[in-house]
mmCIF file of C-alpha atoms in Angstrom:
data_model
loop_
_atom_site.group_PDB
_atom_site.id
_atom_site.type_symbol
_atom_site.label_atom_id
_atom_site.label_comp_id
_atom_site.label_asym_id
_atom_site.label_seq_id
_atom_site.Cartn_x
_atom_site.Cartn_y
_atom_site.Cartn_z
ATOM 1 C CA MET A 250 43.088 183.276 60.656
ATOM 2 C CA ALA A 251 41.153 180.378 59.124
ATOM 3 C CA CYS A 252 40.236 179.075 62.583
ATOM 4 C CA ALA A 253 38.202 182.175 63.342
ATOM 5 C CA ALA A 254 35.908 181.431 60.438
ATOM 6 C CA ALA A 255 35.884 177.719 61.262
ATOM 7 C CA ILE A 256 34.445 178.203 64.735
ATOM 8 C CA TRP A 257 30.867 178.459 63.561
ATOM 9 C CA CYS A 258 31.392 177.061 60.058
ATOM 10 C CA GLY A 259 28.432 174.940 59.065
ATOM 11 C CA VAL A 260 26.432 175.628 62.210
ATOM 12 C CA GLY A 261 23.392 177.145 60.602
ATOM 13 C CA ALA A 262 19.647 177.135 61.124
ATOM 14 C CA THR A 263 18.089 173.696 61.011
ATOM 15 C CA ALA A 264 15.175 172.954 58.699
ATOM 16 C CA HIS A 265 11.772 172.845 60.330
ATOM 17 C CA ALA A 266 11.306 169.201 59.349
ATOM 18 C CA ASP A 267 14.492 168.021 61.073
ATOM 19 C CA GLY A 268 14.045 165.350 63.715
ATOM 20 C CA PRO A 269 15.073 161.787 64.554
ATOM 21 C CA GLY A 270 16.641 160.338 61.411
ATOM 22 C CA VAL A 271 15.461 163.251 59.247
ATOM 23 C CA GLY A 272 17.243 166.368 58.004
ATOM 24 C CA SER A 273 20.725 167.757 58.523
ATOM 25 C CA PRO A 274 22.977 165.511 60.658
ATOM 26 C CA SER A 275 23.762 167.104 64.019
ATOM 27 C CA ILE A 276 25.998 166.527 67.042
ATOM 28 C CA ALA A 277 25.570 167.290 70.742
ATOM 29 C CA ALA A 278 28.129 167.699 73.545
ATOM 30 C CA LEU A 279 27.374 166.990 77.210
ATOM 31 C CA GLY A 280 29.616 167.065 80.241
ATOM 32 C CA ASP A 281 31.830 169.386 82.247
ATOM 33 C CA SER A 282 34.435 172.115 81.720
ATOM 34 C CA ALA A 283 36.797 169.863 79.774
ATOM 35 C CA ILE A 284 34.288 169.761 76.906
ATOM 36 C CA SER A 285 32.225 172.936 77.449
ATOM 37 C CA GLY A 286 35.127 175.041 76.168
ATOM 38 C CA GLU A 287 36.490 176.353 79.478
ATOM 39 C CA ALA A 288 39.657 178.473 78.914
ATOM 40 C CA GLY A 289 38.911 178.545 75.199
ATOM 41 C CA ARG A 290 39.376 182.312 75.147
ATOM 42 C CA TRP A 291 43.167 182.089 75.514
ATOM 43 C CA ALA A 292 45.615 180.926 72.827
ATOM 44 C CA GLY A 293 48.750 180.125 74.786
ATOM 45 C CA ASN A 294 50.059 181.691 77.994
ATOM 46 C CA THR A 295 51.923 184.896 78.778
ATOM 47 C CA ASN A 296 52.844 186.900 81.857
ATOM 48 C CA SER A 297 52.754 190.139 79.884
ATOM 49 C CA SER A 298 49.671 191.710 78.308
ATOM 50 C CA SER A 299 46.707 189.344 78.093
ATOM 51 C CA SER A 300 45.927 190.844 74.673
ATOM 52 C CA ARG A 301 48.774 188.767 73.254
ATOM 53 C CA VAL A 302 46.814 185.551 73.854
ATOM 54 C CA ASP A 303 43.213 186.795 73.726
ATOM 55 C CA ALA A 304 41.835 184.877 70.746
ATOM 56 C CA LEU A 305 38.089 185.296 71.359
ATOM 57 C CA GLY A 306 37.662 188.420 73.469
ATOM 58 C CA SER A 307 35.310 189.236 76.314
ATOM 59 C CA ARG A 308 32.333 187.449 74.743
ATOM 60 C CA ALA A 309 34.179 184.143 74.401
ATOM 61 C CA TYR A 310 31.742 182.322 76.672
ATOM 62 C CA TRP A 311 28.514 183.852 75.430
ATOM 63 C CA ASP A 312 26.216 181.141 74.124
ATOM 64 C CA THR A 313 23.280 183.528 73.633
ATOM 65 C CA PRO A 314 23.263 186.954 71.937
ATOM 66 C CA THR A 315 23.325 188.684 75.335
ATOM 67 C CA GLY A 316 25.517 186.451 77.515
ATOM 68 C CA GLU A 317 25.618 182.990 79.065
ATOM 69 C CA ALA A 318 22.470 180.894 79.181
ATOM 70 C CA ILE A 319 23.722 179.465 82.492
ATOM 71 C CA ARG A 320 26.196 181.636 84.347
ATOM 72 C CA GLY A 321 29.643 180.073 84.587
ATOM 73 C CA CYS A 322 29.125 177.194 82.144
ATOM 74 C CA HIS A 323 31.762 178.776 79.871
ATOM 75 C CA ARG A 324 30.546 177.218 76.632
ATOM 76 C CA SER A 325 33.164 178.891 74.488
ATOM 77 C CA LYS A 326 33.078 179.478 70.768
ATOM 78 C CA SER A 327 36.220 177.362 70.420
ATOM 79 C CA ALA A 328 34.603 174.310 72.064
ATOM 80 C CA GLU A 329 35.359 171.041 70.322
ATOM 81 C CA VAL A 330 31.765 170.202 69.357
ATOM 82 C CA TYR A 331 31.673 172.778 66.541
ATOM 83 C CA ILE A 332 33.011 170.435 63.866
ATOM 84 C CA GLY A 333 31.229 172.084 60.936
ATOM 85 C CA ILE A 334 27.733 170.595 61.179
ATOM 86 C CA PRO A 335 24.750 171.766 63.259
ATOM 87 C CA ALA A 336 25.808 171.376 66.880
ATOM 88 C CA VAL A 337 24.663 172.086 70.417
ATOM 89 C CA ASN A 338 26.899 172.532 73.448
ATOM 90 C CA LEU A 339 24.994 171.510 76.593
ATOM 91 C CA ALA A 340 28.096 170.969 78.744
ATOM 92 C CA CYS A 341 28.787 173.140 81.768
ATOM 93 C CA SER A 342 31.941 173.961 83.679
ATOM 94 C CA GLY A 343 31.732 172.447 87.153
ATOM 95 C CA ALA A 344 29.138 169.841 86.207
ATOM 96 C CA ARG A 345 28.963 166.438 87.851
ATOM 97 C CA THR A 346 26.884 163.454 86.856
ATOM 98 C CA ALA A 347 23.978 164.763 88.980
ATOM 99 C CA THR A 348 22.574 168.297 88.874
ATOM 100 C CA ASN A 349 23.629 170.759 91.568
ATOM 101 C CA ALA A 350 20.554 172.937 91.931
ATOM 102 C CA GLY A 351 22.124 175.571 94.180
ATOM 103 C CA SER A 352 20.327 178.881 93.796
ATOM 104 C CA SER A 353 23.492 180.868 93.107
ATOM 105 C CA ASP A 354 25.584 178.251 91.286
ATOM 106 C CA PHE A 355 23.344 176.005 89.202
ATOM 107 C CA LYS A 356 25.258 173.207 87.500
ATOM 108 C CA PRO A 357 23.204 170.903 85.258
ATOM 109 C CA GLY A 358 24.178 167.240 85.504
ATOM 110 C CA ILE A 359 23.580 164.427 83.061
ATOM 111 C CA ASP A 360 20.058 163.884 84.294
ATOM 112 C CA PHE A 361 16.427 164.931 83.791
ATOM 113 C CA TYR A 362 16.289 167.646 86.425
ATOM 114 C CA SER A 363 13.639 170.307 85.781
ATOM 115 C CA ASP A 364 12.225 173.002 88.038
ATOM 116 C CA ALA A 365 9.635 175.745 87.964
ATOM 117 C CA SER A 366 12.201 178.385 87.024
ATOM 118 C CA GLY A 367 13.013 176.576 83.789
ATOM 119 C CA ARG A 368 16.366 175.131 84.837
ATOM 120 C CA LYS A 369 17.067 171.715 83.343
ATOM 121 C CA GLY A 370 19.573 168.899 83.477
ATOM 122 C CA GLN A 371 21.676 168.133 80.436
ATOM 123 C CA ALA A 372 19.845 164.893 79.618
ATOM 124 C CA GLN A 373 16.547 166.766 79.600
ATOM 125 C CA MET A 374 18.041 169.464 77.373
ATOM 126 C CA LEU A 375 19.379 166.760 75.039
ATOM 127 C CA LYS A 376 15.951 165.131 74.786
ATOM 128 C CA GLU A 377 14.397 168.447 73.779
ATOM 129 C CA TYR A 378 17.129 169.241 71.252
ATOM 130 C CA ALA A 379 17.134 165.759 69.718
ATOM 131 C CA THR A 380 13.377 165.869 69.191
ATOM 132 C CA THR A 381 13.776 168.584 66.551
ATOM 133 C CA HIS A 382 17.259 167.746 65.212
ATOM 134 C CA ASN A 383 18.783 164.744 63.487
ATOM 135 C CA VAL A 384 21.413 163.886 66.109
ATOM 136 C CA ARG A 385 23.929 161.357 64.822
ATOM 137 C CA ALA A 386 26.408 161.579 67.701
ATOM 138 C CA VAL A 387 26.376 162.565 71.366
ATOM 139 C CA VAL A 388 29.819 163.135 72.871
ATOM 140 C CA LEU A 389 29.988 162.871 76.663
ATOM 141 C CA LEU A 390 32.852 163.831 79.007
ATOM 142 C CA ILE A 391 32.004 163.649 82.705
ATOM 143 C CA GLY A 392 33.336 162.369 86.029
ATOM 144 C CA ALA A 393 36.310 164.556 87.005
ATOM 145 C CA ASN A 394 34.226 166.819 89.238
ATOM 146 C CA ASN A 395 32.695 163.788 90.954
ATOM 147 C CA TYR A 396 36.212 163.114 92.228
ATOM 148 C CA GLY A 397 36.732 166.807 93.091
ATOM 149 C CA PHE A 398 39.128 167.908 90.341
ATOM 150 C CA ALA A 399 39.339 171.543 91.507
ATOM 151 C CA ASP A 400 40.036 170.507 95.104
ATOM 152 C CA ILE A 401 42.829 168.195 93.967
ATOM 153 C CA VAL A 402 44.499 170.953 91.950
ATOM 154 C CA GLN A 403 44.183 173.391 94.845
ATOM 155 C CA ALA A 404 45.694 170.919 97.325
ATOM 156 C CA CYS A 405 48.674 170.139 95.094
ATOM 157 C CA ILE A 406 49.472 173.810 94.467
ATOM 158 C CA ALA A 407 49.051 174.687 98.152
ATOM 159 C CA ASP A 408 51.334 171.848 99.268
ATOM 160 C CA TRP A 409 54.032 172.971 96.839
ATOM 161 C CA LEU A 410 53.797 176.636 97.868
ATOM 162 C CA THR A 411 53.866 175.947 101.595
ATOM 163 C CA SER A 412 56.616 173.339 101.928
ATOM 164 C CA PRO A 413 60.380 173.638 101.300
ATOM 165 C CA SER A 414 62.322 171.409 98.915
ATOM 166 C CA TRP A 415 64.072 169.706 101.861
ATOM 167 C CA TRP A 416 60.738 168.823 103.529
ATOM 168 C CA LYS A 417 58.295 168.334 100.700
ATOM 169 C CA ASN A 418 54.601 168.058 101.483
ATOM 170 C CA TYR A 419 52.964 165.973 98.776
ATOM 171 C CA CYS A 420 49.283 166.162 97.896
ATOM 172 C CA SER A 421 49.445 162.585 96.662
ATOM 173 C CA ASP A 422 49.617 161.297 100.232
ATOM 174 C CA ASP A 423 47.162 163.741 101.836
ATOM 175 C CA SER A 424 44.365 161.710 103.405
ATOM 176 C CA GLY A 425 41.739 164.087 102.050
ATOM 177 C CA ILE A 426 43.020 163.400 98.543
ATOM 178 C CA THR A 427 43.849 159.694 98.677
ATOM 179 C CA SER A 428 40.364 158.970 100.036
ATOM 180 C CA ARG A 429 38.990 160.049 96.662
ATOM 181 C CA PHE A 430 40.752 157.181 94.895
ATOM 182 C CA THR A 431 39.893 154.125 96.979
ATOM 183 C CA ALA A 432 38.485 151.074 95.244
ATOM 184 C CA SER A 433 35.037 151.712 96.719
ATOM 185 C CA ARG A 434 35.025 155.354 95.621
ATOM 186 C CA ILE A 435 36.107 154.415 92.107
ATOM 187 C CA ALA A 436 33.331 151.811 91.938
ATOM 188 C CA THR A 437 30.807 154.427 93.056
ATOM 189 C CA GLU A 438 31.907 157.005 90.514
ATOM 190 C CA THR A 439 32.050 154.418 87.739
ATOM 191 C CA ALA A 440 28.425 153.584 88.519
ATOM 192 C CA ASN A 441 27.580 157.296 88.442
ATOM 193 C CA VAL A 442 29.174 157.747 85.018
ATOM 194 C CA LYS A 443 27.461 154.586 83.784
ATOM 195 C CA GLY A 444 24.199 156.143 84.961
ATOM 196 C CA ALA A 445 25.006 159.295 82.999
ATOM 197 C CA ILE A 446 25.581 157.246 79.842
ATOM 198 C CA LEU A 447 22.278 155.455 80.348
ATOM 199 C CA ASN A 448 20.584 158.825 80.858
ATOM 200 C CA VAL A 449 21.931 159.951 77.486
ATOM 201 C CA ARG A 450 20.453 156.833 75.945
ATOM 202 C CA GLN A 451 17.133 157.417 77.736
ATOM 203 C CA ALA A 452 17.031 161.007 76.500
ATOM 204 C CA MET A 453 17.503 159.841 72.930
ATOM 205 C CA THR A 454 14.914 157.081 73.342
ATOM 206 C CA ASN A 455 12.450 159.620 74.711
ATOM 207 C CA ALA A 456 13.157 161.823 71.687
ATOM 208 C CA GLY A 457 12.225 158.999 69.319
ATOM 209 C CA TYR A 458 15.578 157.396 68.469
ATOM 210 C CA ALA A 459 16.474 153.742 68.139
ATOM 211 C CA ASP A 460 20.019 152.907 69.289
ATOM 212 C CA SER A 461 21.015 152.205 65.679
ATOM 213 C CA MET A 462 20.292 155.821 64.675
ATOM 214 C CA TYR A 463 23.142 157.458 66.604
ATOM 215 C CA ARG A 464 26.258 156.762 68.674
ATOM 216 C CA ILE A 465 27.410 157.890 72.087
ATOM 217 C CA LEU A 466 31.090 158.867 72.138
ATOM 218 C CA VAL A 467 32.356 158.586 75.706
ATOM 219 C CA GLN A 468 35.410 160.820 75.832
ATOM 220 C CA THR A 469 38.406 160.570 78.166
ATOM 221 C CA TYR A 470 40.304 163.488 79.742
ATOM 222 C CA SER A 471 43.517 164.878 78.286
ATOM 223 C CA SER A 472 46.548 165.113 80.573
ATOM 224 C CA PRO A 473 47.129 168.820 81.432
ATOM 225 C CA ILE A 474 50.710 168.642 82.787
ATOM 226 C CA PRO A 475 53.750 166.467 82.034
ATOM 227 C CA ARG A 476 55.394 164.051 84.406
ATOM 228 C CA GLY A 477 57.945 165.659 86.705
ATOM 229 C CA ALA A 478 60.905 165.056 84.393
ATOM 230 C CA GLY A 479 59.117 166.895 81.589
ATOM 231 C CA PHE A 480 58.830 170.306 83.299
ATOM 232 C CA ARG A 481 60.932 173.174 81.987
ATOM 233 C CA TYR A 482 61.122 174.877 85.391
ATOM 234 C CA PRO A 483 62.899 173.334 88.408
ATOM 235 C CA GLN A 484 60.854 172.274 91.412
ATOM 236 C CA THR A 485 63.163 174.267 93.702
ATOM 237 C CA GLY A 486 62.627 178.016 94.025
ATOM 238 C CA PHE A 487 59.324 179.542 92.970
ATOM 239 C CA THR A 488 59.559 179.995 89.193
ATOM 240 C CA ARG A 489 57.490 176.882 88.558
ATOM 241 C CA GLN A 490 54.474 178.795 89.900
ATOM 242 C CA THR A 491 55.386 182.494 89.674
ATOM 243 C CA ILE A 492 56.402 182.207 86.012
ATOM 244 C CA GLY A 493 54.910 178.969 84.758
ATOM 245 C CA GLY A 494 51.702 178.694 86.765
ATOM 246 C CA CYS A 495 52.307 174.997 87.428
ATOM 247 C CA GLY A 496 53.584 174.763 91.007
ATOM 248 C CA VAL A 497 53.534 171.074 91.873
ATOM 249 C CA TRP A 498 56.249 168.726 93.082
ATOM 250 C CA ASN A 499 57.645 166.266 90.531
ATOM 251 C CA ARG A 500 56.281 163.323 92.495
ATOM 252 C CA ASP A 501 52.812 164.866 92.504
ATOM 253 C CA ALA A 502 53.051 165.542 88.770
ATOM 254 C CA ASP A 503 53.836 161.855 88.224
ATOM 255 C CA TRP A 504 50.922 160.913 90.493
ATOM 256 C CA SER A 505 48.620 163.306 88.635
ATOM 257 C CA ASN A 506 49.261 161.420 85.408
ATOM 258 C CA ASP A 507 49.538 157.906 86.830
ATOM 259 C CA THR A 508 46.610 158.092 89.240
ATOM 260 C CA VAL A 509 44.348 161.125 88.790
ATOM 261 C CA VAL A 510 44.046 161.240 84.992
ATOM 262 C CA SER A 511 44.339 157.462 84.821
ATOM 263 C CA VAL A 512 41.432 156.955 87.241
ATOM 264 C CA PHE A 513 39.285 159.577 85.534
ATOM 265 C CA ASN A 514 39.795 157.783 82.241
ATOM 266 C CA SER A 515 39.454 154.199 83.459
ATOM 267 C CA THR A 516 36.210 155.319 85.107
ATOM 268 C CA ALA A 517 34.920 156.518 81.733
ATOM 269 C CA ARG A 518 36.064 153.381 79.891
ATOM 270 C CA ASN A 519 34.665 150.984 82.466
ATOM 271 C CA ALA A 520 31.391 152.891 82.668
ATOM 272 C CA ALA A 521 31.077 152.668 78.888
ATOM 273 C CA ALA A 522 31.681 148.925 78.989
ATOM 274 C CA GLN A 523 29.311 148.389 81.914
ATOM 275 C CA SER A 524 26.531 150.324 80.189
ATOM 276 C CA GLY A 525 26.025 147.327 77.903
ATOM 277 C CA LEU A 526 25.014 149.602 75.036
ATOM 278 C CA SER A 527 25.956 148.534 71.517
ATOM 279 C CA ASN A 528 26.117 152.121 70.241
ATOM 280 C CA VAL A 529 28.748 153.374 72.690
ATOM 281 C CA ARG A 530 32.296 154.092 71.543
ATOM 282 C CA VAL A 531 35.262 155.459 73.522
ATOM 283 C CA LEU A 532 37.136 158.525 72.279
ATOM 284 C CA GLU A 533 40.610 158.407 73.865
ATOM 285 C CA MET A 534 42.010 161.918 74.432
ATOM 286 C CA GLY A 535 44.456 161.150 77.257
ATOM 287 C CA ASP A 536 47.578 161.969 75.218
ATOM 288 C CA ALA A 537 45.991 164.405 72.789
ATOM 289 C CA LEU A 538 47.874 167.409 74.217
ATOM 290 C CA THR A 539 51.169 165.650 74.997
ATOM 291 C CA GLY A 540 53.996 167.859 73.791
ATOM 292 C CA ARG A 541 52.000 171.061 74.294
ATOM 293 C CA ARG A 542 50.985 170.751 77.947
ATOM 294 C CA LEU A 543 51.326 173.345 80.700
ATOM 295 C CA CYS A 544 55.012 173.912 81.604
ATOM 296 C CA GLU A 545 56.153 171.104 79.297
ATOM 297 C CA ASN A 546 59.755 171.496 78.168
ATOM 298 C CA THR A 547 58.799 171.336 74.481
ATOM 299 C CA VAL A 548 56.860 174.640 74.559
ATOM 300 C CA GLY A 549 56.845 177.930 76.496
ATOM 301 C CA LEU A 550 55.230 181.232 77.316
ATOM 302 C CA LEU A 551 54.984 183.549 74.324
ATOM 303 C CA GLU A 552 57.793 185.752 75.680
ATOM 304 C CA GLU A 553 60.011 182.725 76.287
ATOM 305 C CA LYS A 554 59.652 181.670 72.668
ATOM 306 C CA GLY A 555 59.935 185.131 71.113
ATOM 307 C CA VAL A 556 56.366 185.030 69.859
ATOM 308 C CA ALA A 557 54.662 188.421 69.559
ATOM 309 C CA SER A 558 51.068 187.159 69.801
ATOM 310 C CA TRP A 559 48.886 184.122 69.278
ATOM 311 C CA GLN A 560 48.449 185.188 65.647
ATOM 312 C CA THR A 561 52.191 185.084 64.897
ATOM 313 C CA ALA A 562 53.126 182.443 62.337
ATOM 314 C CA GLY A 563 54.136 179.239 64.108
ATOM 315 C CA ALA A 564 52.707 180.316 67.471
ATOM 316 C CA VAL A 565 50.616 177.156 67.739
ATOM 317 C CA ASP A 566 53.707 174.938 67.806
ATOM 318 C CA LYS A 567 55.584 176.991 70.404
ATOM 319 C CA SER A 568 52.675 177.709 72.752
ATOM 320 C CA GLU A 569 51.139 175.771 75.620
ATOM 321 C CA TRP A 570 47.674 174.404 74.895
ATOM 322 C CA VAL A 571 46.631 174.365 78.581
ATOM 323 C CA SER A 572 45.777 177.448 80.639
ATOM 324 C CA GLN A 573 48.081 178.486 83.493
ATOM 325 C CA ILE A 574 47.014 177.735 87.068
ATOM 326 C CA ARG A 575 46.625 181.212 88.494
ATOM 327 C CA THR A 576 46.153 181.049 92.262
ATOM 328 C CA VAL A 577 43.909 183.368 94.237
ATOM 329 C CA THR A 578 46.960 185.565 94.912
ATOM 330 C CA THR A 579 47.963 185.872 91.256
ATOM 331 C CA ILE A 580 44.630 185.850 89.427
ATOM 332 C CA PHE A 581 43.568 189.141 87.884
ATOM 333 C CA PRO A 582 41.041 190.188 85.223
ATOM 334 C CA PRO A 583 40.362 189.317 82.502
ATOM 335 C CA TYR A 584 41.531 185.831 83.567
ATOM 336 C CA GLN A 585 39.152 183.755 85.664
ATOM 337 C CA LEU A 586 40.082 181.194 88.311
ATOM 338 C CA GLN A 587 37.867 178.504 86.811
ATOM 339 C CA GLU A 588 39.909 178.564 83.602
ATOM 340 C CA ASP A 589 42.948 177.129 85.403
ATOM 341 C CA GLY A 590 44.449 173.944 84.010
ATOM 342 C CA HIS A 591 42.007 173.485 81.126
ATOM 343 C CA PRO A 592 42.700 172.984 77.428
ATOM 344 C CA SER A 593 42.779 176.512 76.020
ATOM 345 C CA TYR A 594 42.101 177.795 72.501
ATOM 346 C CA TRP A 595 44.678 175.665 70.649
ATOM 347 C CA GLY A 596 43.876 172.697 72.851
ATOM 348 C CA GLN A 597 40.159 173.048 72.175
ATOM 349 C CA LEU A 598 40.743 173.230 68.425
ATOM 350 C CA ALA A 599 43.039 170.195 68.595
ATOM 351 C CA LEU A 600 40.302 168.241 70.372
ATOM 352 C CA ARG A 601 37.834 169.509 67.774
ATOM 353 C CA ASN A 602 40.008 168.104 64.996
ATOM 354 C CA CYS A 603 40.014 164.761 66.836
ATOM 355 C CA LEU A 604 36.243 164.811 67.297
ATOM 356 C CA ARG A 605 35.650 165.629 63.632
ATOM 357 C CA GLN A 606 37.725 162.623 62.636
ATOM 358 C CA ALA A 607 35.883 160.468 65.169
ATOM 359 C CA TYR A 608 32.536 161.656 63.759
ATOM 360 C CA HIS A 609 33.737 160.064 60.527
ATOM 361 C CA GLY A 610 31.252 161.677 58.189
ATOM 362 C CA GLY A 611 28.240 160.529 60.191
ATOM 363 C CA ASP A 612 29.523 157.065 61.127
ATOM 364 C CA PRO A 613 31.056 157.850 64.553
ATOM 365 C CA GLN A 614 34.031 155.735 65.595
ATOM 366 C CA GLY A 615 36.052 155.168 68.741
ATOM 367 C CA GLY A 616 39.808 155.572 68.715
ATOM 368 C CA THR A 617 42.841 157.421 70.037
ATOM 369 C CA CYS A 618 43.979 160.929 69.146
ATOM 370 C CA ALA A 619 47.437 162.523 69.276
ATOM 371 C CA ILE A 620 49.397 165.394 67.744
ATOM 372 C CA ASP A 621 50.550 164.550 64.225
ATOM 373 C CA GLY A 622 52.991 167.205 63.117
ATOM 374 C CA THR A 623 53.203 170.978 63.161
ATOM 375 C CA GLY A 624 51.245 173.890 61.796
ATOM 376 C CA LEU A 625 47.531 174.243 61.184
ATOM 377 C CA THR A 626 45.056 172.531 58.920
ATOM 378 C CA ASP A 627 43.060 174.467 56.343
ATOM 379 C CA ARG A 628 40.410 174.824 59.062
ATOM 380 C CA GLY A 629 42.895 176.583 61.335
ATOM 381 C CA GLU A 630 43.212 173.636 63.728
ATOM 382 C CA PRO A 631 46.344 171.863 64.964
ATOM 383 C CA VAL A 632 47.278 168.785 62.942
ATOM 384 C CA MET A 633 46.044 165.696 64.765
ATOM 385 C CA ARG A 634 45.997 161.928 64.120
ATOM 386 C CA PHE A 635 43.007 159.756 64.991
ATOM 387 C CA ARG A 636 43.232 155.975 64.917
#
């Protein structure tokens, strides 16, 4: 398919003389799993052979010739940053605004962390990259893990699995979950994301850039599941999880959209505004996957839609663009637990199309992206509209 060739199209060696304001325009991505390319191996979902949806194979997350530069970052080849110009993906699955320097699970934050073993924060890595590349845009998506995204998903699935329909246990009123969305917590996390934005700016300043030479695109998170009324499986029985991989109560699905995703995204917007930087723009992706989300009634598993594989003509329009939530009791290789609930191959390419339009030929713009029809572009990406 055209998309296979488009993945690395235009990402070639940079001239030796490249640097701030000189040479081939470049773009950098920083943040967490939602931008690193997590789940980008899989094009749609199926409960039959994984080969039917395996678009990138076992080396999907290799960002060096021999494996991952940082284990578990899952910087996939379908990540959105590869828009056809020289690009670097510094994002890491599980990242927060500050670096987690755990010896067995290093997660670089948007900071200047550096240690004797050579591990570095994403802002430090950006500074080093930007020194020898002509970076015109830095796209940043961060904050969800500060609120504990994985814990929220786990709580909602567990509450659905362990309570009957006549005595529903909702995650949206669990004290351990609601405490993450108090006004004081939101203010704290907004300040943390603001700090991350300012660290991006500091990295670029340290690399020799004036603010006028580049833009920071602060990206918002795309909604992974529909509201309760939009599910194709009932909330009674177990098919919502055993078949669909989306076991949450309708009320919690509404709350996920109205509170969780909404808070993540207002945090990003407010942090961008509070940064006071003139070169910051907001890239709104909240509804970018609407119509192709996990368990949404407009799409289905490959076998539900009579699609032989991800390469079948029209598969992109019938498939989900978000990876199934496979619990610890249903996960099996080659799937990985950390892929759960993330934009998968088609979703990543859709976001890439949006980012390319936002890059705007080297004059990066803010705006809102959404699906704009069916089929694929000549680059093998879903058709998207950016305004």
